[in-house]
Coordinates of C-alpha atoms and ligand atoms in Angstrom, one line a residue:
X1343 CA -8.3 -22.2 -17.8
X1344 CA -6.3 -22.4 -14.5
X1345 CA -7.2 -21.3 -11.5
X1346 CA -5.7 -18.7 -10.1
X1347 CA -3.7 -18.9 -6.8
X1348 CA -3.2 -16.1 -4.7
X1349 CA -0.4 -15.9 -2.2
X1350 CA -0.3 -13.0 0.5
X1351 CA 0.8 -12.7 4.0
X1352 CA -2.5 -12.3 5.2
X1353 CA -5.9 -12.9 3.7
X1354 CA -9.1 -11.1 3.1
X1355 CA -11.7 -9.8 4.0
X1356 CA -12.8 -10.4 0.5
X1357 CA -15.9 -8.9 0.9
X1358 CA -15.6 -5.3 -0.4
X1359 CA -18.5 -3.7 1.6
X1360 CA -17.0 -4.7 5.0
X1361 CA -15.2 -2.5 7.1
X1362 CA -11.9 -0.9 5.7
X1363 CA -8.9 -2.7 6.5
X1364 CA -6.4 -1.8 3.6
X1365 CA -6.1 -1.4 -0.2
X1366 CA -4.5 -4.9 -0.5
X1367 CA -7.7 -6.7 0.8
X1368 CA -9.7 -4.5 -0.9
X1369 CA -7.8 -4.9 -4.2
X1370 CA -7.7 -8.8 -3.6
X1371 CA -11.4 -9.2 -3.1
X1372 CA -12.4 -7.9 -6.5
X1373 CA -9.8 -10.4 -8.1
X1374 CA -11.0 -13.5 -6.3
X1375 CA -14.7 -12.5 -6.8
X1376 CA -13.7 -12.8 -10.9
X1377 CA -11.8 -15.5 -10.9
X1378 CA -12.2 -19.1 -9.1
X1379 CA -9.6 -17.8 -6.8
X1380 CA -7.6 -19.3 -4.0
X1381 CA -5.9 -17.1 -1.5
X1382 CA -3.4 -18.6 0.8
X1383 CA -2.2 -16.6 4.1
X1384 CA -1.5 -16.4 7.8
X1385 CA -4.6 -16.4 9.8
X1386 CA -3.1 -13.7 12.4
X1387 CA -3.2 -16.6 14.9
X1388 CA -0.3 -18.0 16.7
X1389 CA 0.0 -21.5 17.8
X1390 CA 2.4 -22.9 20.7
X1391 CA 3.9 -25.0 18.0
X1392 CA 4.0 -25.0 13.8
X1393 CA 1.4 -27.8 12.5
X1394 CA 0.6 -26.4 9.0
X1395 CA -3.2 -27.3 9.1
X1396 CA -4.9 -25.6 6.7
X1397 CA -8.1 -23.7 7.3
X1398 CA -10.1 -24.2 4.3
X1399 CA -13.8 -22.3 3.9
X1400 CA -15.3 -20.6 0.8
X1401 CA -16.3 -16.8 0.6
X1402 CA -18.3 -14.7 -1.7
X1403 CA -17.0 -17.2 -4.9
X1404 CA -13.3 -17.6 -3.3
X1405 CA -12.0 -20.2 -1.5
X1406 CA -9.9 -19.1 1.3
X1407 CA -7.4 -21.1 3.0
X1408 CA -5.0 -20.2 6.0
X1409 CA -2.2 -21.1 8.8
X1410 CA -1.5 -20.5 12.2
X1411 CA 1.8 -19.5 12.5
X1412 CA 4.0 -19.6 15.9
X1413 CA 4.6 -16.9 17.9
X1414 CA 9.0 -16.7 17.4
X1415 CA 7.1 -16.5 13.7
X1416 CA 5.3 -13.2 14.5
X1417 CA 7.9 -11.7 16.0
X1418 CA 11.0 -12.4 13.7
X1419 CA 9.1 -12.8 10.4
X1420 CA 6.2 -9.9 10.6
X1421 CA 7.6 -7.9 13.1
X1422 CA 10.5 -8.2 12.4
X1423 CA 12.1 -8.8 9.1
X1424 CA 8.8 -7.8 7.2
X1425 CA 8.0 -4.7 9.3
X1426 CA 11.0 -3.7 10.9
X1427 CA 13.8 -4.4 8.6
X1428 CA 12.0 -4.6 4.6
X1429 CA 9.6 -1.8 5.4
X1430 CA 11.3 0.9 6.5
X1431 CA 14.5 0.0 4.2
X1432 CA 12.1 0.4 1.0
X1433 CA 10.4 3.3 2.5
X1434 CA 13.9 4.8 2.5
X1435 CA 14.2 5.2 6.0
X1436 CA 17.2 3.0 6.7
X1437 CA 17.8 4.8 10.1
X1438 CA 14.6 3.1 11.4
X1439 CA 15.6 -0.5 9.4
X1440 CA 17.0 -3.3 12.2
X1441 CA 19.0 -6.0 10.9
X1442 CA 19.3 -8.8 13.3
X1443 CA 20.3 -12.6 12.5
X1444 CA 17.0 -14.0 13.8
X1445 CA 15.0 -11.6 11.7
X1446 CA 16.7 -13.3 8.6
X1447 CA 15.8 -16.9 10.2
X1448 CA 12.4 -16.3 10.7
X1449 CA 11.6 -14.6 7.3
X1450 CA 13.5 -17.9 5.9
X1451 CA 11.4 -20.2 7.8
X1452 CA 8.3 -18.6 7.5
X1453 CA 8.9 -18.6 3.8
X1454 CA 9.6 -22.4 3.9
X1455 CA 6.8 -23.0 5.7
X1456 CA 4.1 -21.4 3.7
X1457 CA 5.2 -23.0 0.7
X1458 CA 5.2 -26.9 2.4
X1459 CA 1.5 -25.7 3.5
X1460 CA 0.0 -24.3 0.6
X1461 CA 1.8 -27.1 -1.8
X1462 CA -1.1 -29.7 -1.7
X1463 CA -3.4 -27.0 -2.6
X1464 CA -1.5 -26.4 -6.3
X1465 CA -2.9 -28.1 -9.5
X1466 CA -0.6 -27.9 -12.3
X1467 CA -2.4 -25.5 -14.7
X1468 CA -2.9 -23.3 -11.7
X1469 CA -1.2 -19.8 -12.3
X1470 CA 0.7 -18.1 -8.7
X1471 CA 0.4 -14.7 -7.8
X1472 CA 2.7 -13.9 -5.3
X1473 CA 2.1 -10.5 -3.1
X1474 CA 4.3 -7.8 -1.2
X1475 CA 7.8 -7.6 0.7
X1476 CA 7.0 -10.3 3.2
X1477 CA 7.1 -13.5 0.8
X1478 CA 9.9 -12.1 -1.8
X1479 CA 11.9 -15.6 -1.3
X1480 CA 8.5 -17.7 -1.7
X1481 CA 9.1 -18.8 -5.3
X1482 CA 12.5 -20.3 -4.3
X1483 CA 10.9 -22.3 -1.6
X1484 CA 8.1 -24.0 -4.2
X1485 CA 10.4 -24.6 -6.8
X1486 CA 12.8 -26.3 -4.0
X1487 CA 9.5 -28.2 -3.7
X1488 CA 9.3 -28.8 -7.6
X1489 CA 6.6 -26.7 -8.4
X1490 CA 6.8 -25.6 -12.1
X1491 CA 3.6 -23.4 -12.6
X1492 CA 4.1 -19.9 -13.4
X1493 CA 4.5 -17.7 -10.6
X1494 CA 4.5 -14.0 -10.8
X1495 CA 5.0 -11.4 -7.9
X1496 CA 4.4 -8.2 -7.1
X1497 CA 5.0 -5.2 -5.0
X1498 CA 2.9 -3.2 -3.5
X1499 CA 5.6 -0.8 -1.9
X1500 CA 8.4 1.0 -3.7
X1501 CA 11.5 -0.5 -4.7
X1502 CA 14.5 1.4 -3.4
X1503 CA 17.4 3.3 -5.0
X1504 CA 20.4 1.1 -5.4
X1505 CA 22.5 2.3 -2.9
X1506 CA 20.1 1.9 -0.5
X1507 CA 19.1 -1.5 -1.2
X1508 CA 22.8 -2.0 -1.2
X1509 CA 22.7 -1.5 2.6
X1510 CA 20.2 -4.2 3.8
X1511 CA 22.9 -7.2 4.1
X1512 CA 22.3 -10.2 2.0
X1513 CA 20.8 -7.5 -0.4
X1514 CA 22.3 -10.1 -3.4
X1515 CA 20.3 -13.1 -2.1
X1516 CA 17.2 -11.4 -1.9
X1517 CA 17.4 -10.3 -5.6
X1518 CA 18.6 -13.5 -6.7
X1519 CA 15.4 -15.2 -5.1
X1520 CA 13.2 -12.5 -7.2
X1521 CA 14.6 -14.2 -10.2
X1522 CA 12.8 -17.7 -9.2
X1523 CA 9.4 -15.8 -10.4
X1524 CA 8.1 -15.7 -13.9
X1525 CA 7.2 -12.4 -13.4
X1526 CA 8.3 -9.2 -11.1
X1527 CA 5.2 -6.1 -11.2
X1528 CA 6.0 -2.7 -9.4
X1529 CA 3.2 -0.2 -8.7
X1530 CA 5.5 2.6 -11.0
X1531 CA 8.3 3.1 -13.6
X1532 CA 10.4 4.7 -10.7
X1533 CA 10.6 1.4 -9.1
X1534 CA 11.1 -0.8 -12.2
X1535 CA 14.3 1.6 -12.8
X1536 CA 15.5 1.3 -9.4
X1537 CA 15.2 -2.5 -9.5
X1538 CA 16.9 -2.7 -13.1
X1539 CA 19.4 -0.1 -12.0
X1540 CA 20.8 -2.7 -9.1
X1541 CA 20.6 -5.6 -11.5
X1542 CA 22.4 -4.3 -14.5
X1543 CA 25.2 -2.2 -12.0
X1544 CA 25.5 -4.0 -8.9
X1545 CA 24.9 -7.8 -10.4
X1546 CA 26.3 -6.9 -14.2
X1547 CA 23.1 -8.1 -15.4
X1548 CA 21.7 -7.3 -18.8
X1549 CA 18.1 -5.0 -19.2
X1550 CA 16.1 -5.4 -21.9
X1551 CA 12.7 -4.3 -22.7
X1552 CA 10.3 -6.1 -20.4
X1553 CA 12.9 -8.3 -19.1
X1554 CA 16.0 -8.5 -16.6
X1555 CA 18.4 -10.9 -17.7
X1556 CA 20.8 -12.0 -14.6
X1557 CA 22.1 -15.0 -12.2
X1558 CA 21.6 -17.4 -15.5
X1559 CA 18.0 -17.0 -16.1
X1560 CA 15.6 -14.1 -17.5
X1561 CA 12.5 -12.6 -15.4
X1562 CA 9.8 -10.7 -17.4
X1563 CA 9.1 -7.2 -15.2
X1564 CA 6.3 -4.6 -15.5
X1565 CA 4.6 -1.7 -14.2
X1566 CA 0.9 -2.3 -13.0
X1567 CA -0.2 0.6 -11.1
X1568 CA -3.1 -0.9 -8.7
X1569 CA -6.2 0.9 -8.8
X1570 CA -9.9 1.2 -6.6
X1571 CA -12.7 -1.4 -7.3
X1572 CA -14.1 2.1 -8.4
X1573 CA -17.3 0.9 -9.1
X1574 CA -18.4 -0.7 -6.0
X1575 CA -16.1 2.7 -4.5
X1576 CA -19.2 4.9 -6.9
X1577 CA -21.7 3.0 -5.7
X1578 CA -20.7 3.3 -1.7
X1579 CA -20.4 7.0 -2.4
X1580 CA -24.4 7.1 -3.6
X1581 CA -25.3 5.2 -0.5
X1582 CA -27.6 5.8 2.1
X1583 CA -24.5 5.6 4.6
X1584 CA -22.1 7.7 2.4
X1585 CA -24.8 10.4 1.9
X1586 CA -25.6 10.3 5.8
X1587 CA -22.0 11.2 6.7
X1588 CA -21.5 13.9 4.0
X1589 CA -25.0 15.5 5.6
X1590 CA -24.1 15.3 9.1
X1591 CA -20.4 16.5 8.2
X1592 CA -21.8 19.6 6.1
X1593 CA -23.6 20.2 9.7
X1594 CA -20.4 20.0 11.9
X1595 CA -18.5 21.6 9.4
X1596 CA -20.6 24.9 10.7
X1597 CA -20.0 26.9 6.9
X1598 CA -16.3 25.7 7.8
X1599 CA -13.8 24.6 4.9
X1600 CA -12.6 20.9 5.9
X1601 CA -9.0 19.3 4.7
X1602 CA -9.2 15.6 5.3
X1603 CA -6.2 12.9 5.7
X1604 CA -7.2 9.2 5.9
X1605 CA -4.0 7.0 6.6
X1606 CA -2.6 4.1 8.5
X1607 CA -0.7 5.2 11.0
X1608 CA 2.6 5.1 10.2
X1609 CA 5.8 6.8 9.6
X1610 CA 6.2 7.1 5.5
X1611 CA 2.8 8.7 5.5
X1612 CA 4.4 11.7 6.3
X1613 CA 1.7 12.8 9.1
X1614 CA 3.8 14.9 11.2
X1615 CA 5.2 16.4 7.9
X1616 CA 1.6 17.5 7.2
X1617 CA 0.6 18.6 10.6
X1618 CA 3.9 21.2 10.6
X1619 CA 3.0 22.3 6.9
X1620 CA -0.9 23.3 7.9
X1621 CA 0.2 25.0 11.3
X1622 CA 2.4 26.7 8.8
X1623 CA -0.4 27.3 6.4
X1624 CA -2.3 28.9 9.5
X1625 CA 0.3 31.2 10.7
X1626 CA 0.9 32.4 6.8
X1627 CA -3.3 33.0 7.0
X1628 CA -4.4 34.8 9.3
X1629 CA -8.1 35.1 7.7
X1630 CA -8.1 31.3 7.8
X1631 CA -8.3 31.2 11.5
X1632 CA -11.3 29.8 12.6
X1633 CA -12.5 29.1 9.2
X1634 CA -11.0 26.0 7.7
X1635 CA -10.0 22.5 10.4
X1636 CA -7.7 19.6 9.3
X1637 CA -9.6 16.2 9.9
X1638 CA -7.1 13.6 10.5
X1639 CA -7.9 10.2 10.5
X1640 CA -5.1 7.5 11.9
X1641 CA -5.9 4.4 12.2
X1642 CA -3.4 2.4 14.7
X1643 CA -1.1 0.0 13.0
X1644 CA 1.6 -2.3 13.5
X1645 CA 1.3 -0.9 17.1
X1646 CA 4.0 -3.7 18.3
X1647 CA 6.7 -2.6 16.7
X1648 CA 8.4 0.2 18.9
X1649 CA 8.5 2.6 15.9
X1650 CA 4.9 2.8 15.6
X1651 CA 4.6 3.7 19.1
X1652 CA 6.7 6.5 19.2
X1653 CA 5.1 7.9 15.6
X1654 CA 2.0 7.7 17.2
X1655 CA 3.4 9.4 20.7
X1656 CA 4.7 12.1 18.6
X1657 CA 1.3 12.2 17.0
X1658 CA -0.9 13.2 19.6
X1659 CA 1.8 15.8 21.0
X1660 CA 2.5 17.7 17.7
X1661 CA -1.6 17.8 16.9
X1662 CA -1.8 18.7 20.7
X1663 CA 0.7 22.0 20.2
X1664 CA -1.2 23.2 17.5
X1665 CA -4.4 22.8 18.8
X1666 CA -3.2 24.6 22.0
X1667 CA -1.8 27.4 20.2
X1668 CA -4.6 27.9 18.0
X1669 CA -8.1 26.3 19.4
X1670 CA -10.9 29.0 20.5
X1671 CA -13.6 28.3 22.3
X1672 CA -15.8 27.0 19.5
X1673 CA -13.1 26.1 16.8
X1674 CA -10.6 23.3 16.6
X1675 CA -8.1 23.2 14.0
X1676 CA -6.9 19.8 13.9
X1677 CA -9.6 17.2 14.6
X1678 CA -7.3 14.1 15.3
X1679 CA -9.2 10.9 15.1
X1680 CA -7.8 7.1 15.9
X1681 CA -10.0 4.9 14.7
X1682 CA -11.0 3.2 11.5
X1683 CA -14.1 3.8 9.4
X1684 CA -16.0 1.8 7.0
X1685 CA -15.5 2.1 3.7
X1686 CA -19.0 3.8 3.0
X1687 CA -18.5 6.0 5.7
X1688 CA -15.5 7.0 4.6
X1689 CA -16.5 8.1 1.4
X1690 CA -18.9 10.4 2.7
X1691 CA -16.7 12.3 4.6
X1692 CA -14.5 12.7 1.7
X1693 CA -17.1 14.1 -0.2
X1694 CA -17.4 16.4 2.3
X1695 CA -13.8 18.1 2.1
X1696 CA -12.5 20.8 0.0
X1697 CA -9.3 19.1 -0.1
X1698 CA -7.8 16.0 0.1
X1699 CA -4.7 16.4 1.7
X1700 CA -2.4 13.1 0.7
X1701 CA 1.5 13.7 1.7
X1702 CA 3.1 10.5 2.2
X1703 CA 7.0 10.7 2.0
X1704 CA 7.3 7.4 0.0
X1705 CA 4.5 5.4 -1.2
X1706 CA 3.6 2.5 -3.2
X1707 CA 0.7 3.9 -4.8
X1708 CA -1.4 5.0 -2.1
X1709 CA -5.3 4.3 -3.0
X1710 CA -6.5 6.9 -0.2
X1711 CA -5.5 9.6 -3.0
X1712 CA -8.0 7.9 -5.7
X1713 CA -11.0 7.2 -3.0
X1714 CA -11.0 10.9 -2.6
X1715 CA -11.2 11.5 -6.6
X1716 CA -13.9 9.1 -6.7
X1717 CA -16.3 10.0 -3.7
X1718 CA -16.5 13.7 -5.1
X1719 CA -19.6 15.5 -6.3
X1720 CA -19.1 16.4 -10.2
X1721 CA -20.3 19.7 -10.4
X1722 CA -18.6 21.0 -7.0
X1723 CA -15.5 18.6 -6.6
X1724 CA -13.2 19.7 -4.0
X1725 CA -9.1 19.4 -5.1
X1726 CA -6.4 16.7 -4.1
X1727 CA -3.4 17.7 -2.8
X1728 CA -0.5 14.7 -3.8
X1729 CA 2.9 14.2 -2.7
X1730 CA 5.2 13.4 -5.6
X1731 CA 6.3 10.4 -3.7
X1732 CA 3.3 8.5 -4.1
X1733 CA 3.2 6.0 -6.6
X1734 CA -0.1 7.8 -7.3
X1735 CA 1.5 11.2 -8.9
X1736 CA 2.9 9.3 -11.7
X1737 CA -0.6 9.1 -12.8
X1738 CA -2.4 11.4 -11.0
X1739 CA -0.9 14.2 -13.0
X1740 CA -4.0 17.2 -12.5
X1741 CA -3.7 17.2 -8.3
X1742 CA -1.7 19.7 -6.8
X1743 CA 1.5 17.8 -6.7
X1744 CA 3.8 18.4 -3.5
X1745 CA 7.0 18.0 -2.2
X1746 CA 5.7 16.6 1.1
X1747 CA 8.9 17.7 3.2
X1748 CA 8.6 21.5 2.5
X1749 CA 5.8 23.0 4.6
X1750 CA 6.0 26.1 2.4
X1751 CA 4.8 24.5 -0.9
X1752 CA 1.9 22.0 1.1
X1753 CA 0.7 25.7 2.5
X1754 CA 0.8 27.4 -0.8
X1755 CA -1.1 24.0 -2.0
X1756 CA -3.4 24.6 0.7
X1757 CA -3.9 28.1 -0.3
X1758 CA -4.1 27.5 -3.9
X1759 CA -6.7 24.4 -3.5
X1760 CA -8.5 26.3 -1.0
X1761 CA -8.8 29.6 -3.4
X1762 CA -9.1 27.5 -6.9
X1763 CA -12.6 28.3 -8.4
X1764 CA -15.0 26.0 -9.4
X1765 CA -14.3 25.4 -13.3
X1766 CA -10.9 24.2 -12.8
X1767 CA -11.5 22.0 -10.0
X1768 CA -14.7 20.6 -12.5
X1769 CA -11.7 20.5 -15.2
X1770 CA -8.7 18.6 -12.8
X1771 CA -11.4 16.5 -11.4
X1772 CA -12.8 15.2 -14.6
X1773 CA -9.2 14.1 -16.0
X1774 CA -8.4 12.4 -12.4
X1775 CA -11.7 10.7 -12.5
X1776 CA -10.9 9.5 -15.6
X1777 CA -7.9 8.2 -14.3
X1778 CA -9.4 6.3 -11.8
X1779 CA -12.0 4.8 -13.4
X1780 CA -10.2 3.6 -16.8
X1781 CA -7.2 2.4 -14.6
X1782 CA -9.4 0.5 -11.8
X1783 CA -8.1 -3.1 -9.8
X1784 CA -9.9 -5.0 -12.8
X1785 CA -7.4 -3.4 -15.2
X1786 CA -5.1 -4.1 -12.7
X1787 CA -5.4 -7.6 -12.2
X1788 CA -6.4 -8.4 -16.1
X1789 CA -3.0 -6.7 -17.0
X1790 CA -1.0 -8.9 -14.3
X1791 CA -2.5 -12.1 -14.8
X1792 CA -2.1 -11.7 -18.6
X1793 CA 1.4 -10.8 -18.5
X1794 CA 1.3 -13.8 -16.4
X1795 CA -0.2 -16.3 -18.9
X1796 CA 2.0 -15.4 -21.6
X1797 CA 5.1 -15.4 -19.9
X1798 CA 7.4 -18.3 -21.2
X1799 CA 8.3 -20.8 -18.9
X1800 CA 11.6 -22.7 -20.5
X1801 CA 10.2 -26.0 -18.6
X1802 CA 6.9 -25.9 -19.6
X1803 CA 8.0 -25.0 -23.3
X1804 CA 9.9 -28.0 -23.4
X1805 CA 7.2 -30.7 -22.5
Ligands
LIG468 P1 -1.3 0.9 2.6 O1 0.0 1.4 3.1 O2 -2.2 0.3 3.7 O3 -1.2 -0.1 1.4 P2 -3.1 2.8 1.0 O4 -3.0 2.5 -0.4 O5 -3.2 4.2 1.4 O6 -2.0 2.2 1.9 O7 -4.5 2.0 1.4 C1 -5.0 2.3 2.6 C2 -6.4 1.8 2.5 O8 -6.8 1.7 3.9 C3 -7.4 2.7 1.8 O9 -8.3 2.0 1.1 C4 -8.0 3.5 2.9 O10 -9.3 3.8 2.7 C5 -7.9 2.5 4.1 N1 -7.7 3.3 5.4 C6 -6.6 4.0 5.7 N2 -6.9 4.6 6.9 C7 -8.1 4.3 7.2 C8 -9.0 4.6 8.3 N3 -8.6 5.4 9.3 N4 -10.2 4.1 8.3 C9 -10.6 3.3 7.4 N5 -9.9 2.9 6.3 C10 -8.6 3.4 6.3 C11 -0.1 -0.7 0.6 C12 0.9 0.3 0.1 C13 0.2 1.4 -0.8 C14 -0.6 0.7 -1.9 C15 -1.5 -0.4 -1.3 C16 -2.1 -1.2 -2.4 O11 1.7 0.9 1.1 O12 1.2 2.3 -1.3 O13 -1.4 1.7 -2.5 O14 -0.7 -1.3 -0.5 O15 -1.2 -1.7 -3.3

């Protein structure tokens, strides 16, 4: 059986009871641990100048191999073309999405350069799995190279509507390098349709059940929604740390109802959004006062790029307002919070919440909305609140699903999940649960890396 090669911008920590860093590592540490994995990334260092040394060392079963990249590389490839062009494009904000000529260069050349790096590492039997928006042109680069293994891809963010892909330039060369994979996998059918949608009307290519069929050559697509590691999620819950944090929580909460929101930083989570809808929710409530506080967790993110900066400046004055408007003596109503916690932590505290307040404006998937599912107490569950724009509410059918931009219906949610008694929170909790358990990373990963495996490659059929 070949090994199985993993390709990401950056790598690990693979170890799933370390700190919280991001569903990706988190998602990726399970897989490697199952497999006798390989994951290839940046290291997050710069050097003065390019060498493509590998760092090679082996982790909990993996082994992990990385490069220093330059710092023009940072700039133009991560924080530029990846964060500042790609991510707000697909997050379909295209007023935030910079398009400048060195961006392209340095996404090019990074490209380039992790596929001369990671080449001597490839064994012909090996099978490639390619991840996320900042290495969509990587299968061209190996195959320039003459690598012939299967190589799949797939995207952790949403794919955008035509017409707004149609406004990043060069929109036709970046689709045309999707088709050097064996494989494209989006998080939901809404992306899958998007992408088809540009292919069959913008590029007169042909859709066919599991398939594209465009620039000459057919690319197998699917939908793989990613999932928890939702048993090592259970058993953090159960811990001694998780059930340390729920206690002392139940203590600060003071007989206090708590709504918690757990999110990087940034602007498609849709934080300001949220913060407007519960001040709304509080002005609607006057009995609430006093009795129910937002805790909002941000971690800092990306804090380089100057969009991030002002999210976050905007941040701490909206939460600021409220909490001037509303705070009493011994009641705050927004407990704003910029740091990261552990995993294990973290799951304590959501088991402390009556709701799980989860608004992004556009999502992949977003696995803060199934850690909440899975860190509850069966027999007093508290409720999730989901934006419809998370990959999530395509399977996450029982939360209370939410138009994330109208403050009246996340208030009325907030109401209604505040209010909802306990057999139908038992009920929708049981069926999301299920959810989250049945659909977990392993049947994640299994379903990728089969499609994977028995996707023809013409070259290899011929030999
Ligand atoms: P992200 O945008 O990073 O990932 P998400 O799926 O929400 O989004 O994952 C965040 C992870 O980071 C969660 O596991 C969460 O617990 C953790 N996290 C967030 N804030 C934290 C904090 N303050 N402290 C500690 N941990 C924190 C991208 C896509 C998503 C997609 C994932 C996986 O944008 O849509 O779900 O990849 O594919």
């Amino acid at each position: 059986m070949g090994r199985l090669i993993v390709i990401s911008n950056r790598v690990g920590p693979t170890n799933s009871s370390g700190p919280s860093v991001g569903g990706l590592a988190m998602a990726l540490g399970a897989a490697l641990r199952e497999y006798n994995g390989v994951w290839f990334g940046w290291s997050g260092q710069t050097v003065d100048a390019f060498s493509g040394q590998l760092a090679v060392q082996r982790e909990g079963g993996a082994t992990i191999a990385t490069v220093d990249l330059e710092p023009q590389d940072r700039d133009e490839y991560y924080n530029g073309y990846a964060n500042r062009t790609l991510w707000p494009l697909f997050h379909y904000r295209i007023d935030l999405s910079a398009y400048e000529r060195s961006f392209n260069e340095g996404y090019a050349r990074v490209n380039a350069r992790f596929a001369q790096t990671v080449l001597p590492l490839l064994q012909p039997d090996d099978f490639i799995w390619v991840h996320d928006y900042h290495l969509i042109p990587l299968a061209r680069e190996l195959r320039r190279r003459g690598v012939k293994n299967r190589i799949g891809f797939f995207l952790h963010i949403p794919w955008p509507a035509r017409r707004l892909f149609a406004t990043l330039p060069f929109h036709r060369e970046l689709v045309e390098a999707v088709f050097d994979y064996d494989l494209v996998g989006f998080q939901t059918e809404d992306s899958l349709s998007a992408f088809e949608d540009y292919v069959e009307k913008e590029e007169g290519g042909e859709v066919r059940p599991g398939a594209v069929h465009a620039y000459g050559r057919t690319l197998r697509t699917g939908v793989f929604p990613i999932g928890l590691d939702a048993k090592s999620f259970a058993e953090a819950a159960t811990g001694e740390t998780a059930c340390g944090w729920r206690d002392r929580m139940k203590v600060s909460l003071a007989g206090r109802r708590m709504i918690i929101g757990v999110d990087r930083l940034d602007y498609s989570k849709g934080l300001e959004e949220r913060f407007l809808a519960y001040e709304e929710y509080l002005q609607n409530t006057p009995e609430a006062l006093e009795q129910v506080f937002l805790l909002q967790i941000a971690t800092p993110s990306r804090d380089e790029v100057p969009a991030y900066q002002e999210i976050r400046a905007r941040l701490d004055a909206v939460s600021g307002r409220i909490n001037g408007a509303f705070a009493t003596a011994d009641w705050v109503p927004i407990r704003y919070v910029n740091r990261a916690y552990r995993r294990d932590e973290l799951a304590g505290i959501y088991g402390a919440a009556a709701i799980g307040l989860v608004t992004p404006l556009r999502d992949g998937m977003n696995l803060v909305a199934k850690e909440y599912v899975a860190a509850q107490t069966p027999d007093d569950p508290g409720v999730l609140i989901l934006s419809k724009f998370a990959g999530a509410a395509e399977q996450m059918g029982e939360a209370l699903i939410v138009n994330p931009f109208s403050r009246e219906e996340v208030s009325d949610a907030i109401a209604a999940g505040l209010a909802m008694g306990r057999s139908e929170r038992i009920r929708r909790w049981e069926s999301l649960m299920d959810g989250v358990q049945t659909h977990d990373v392993s049947a994640w990963r299994d379903a990728f890396v089969d499609a994977l495996r028995t996707t023809p490659r013409p070259e290899l059929a011929k030999v």
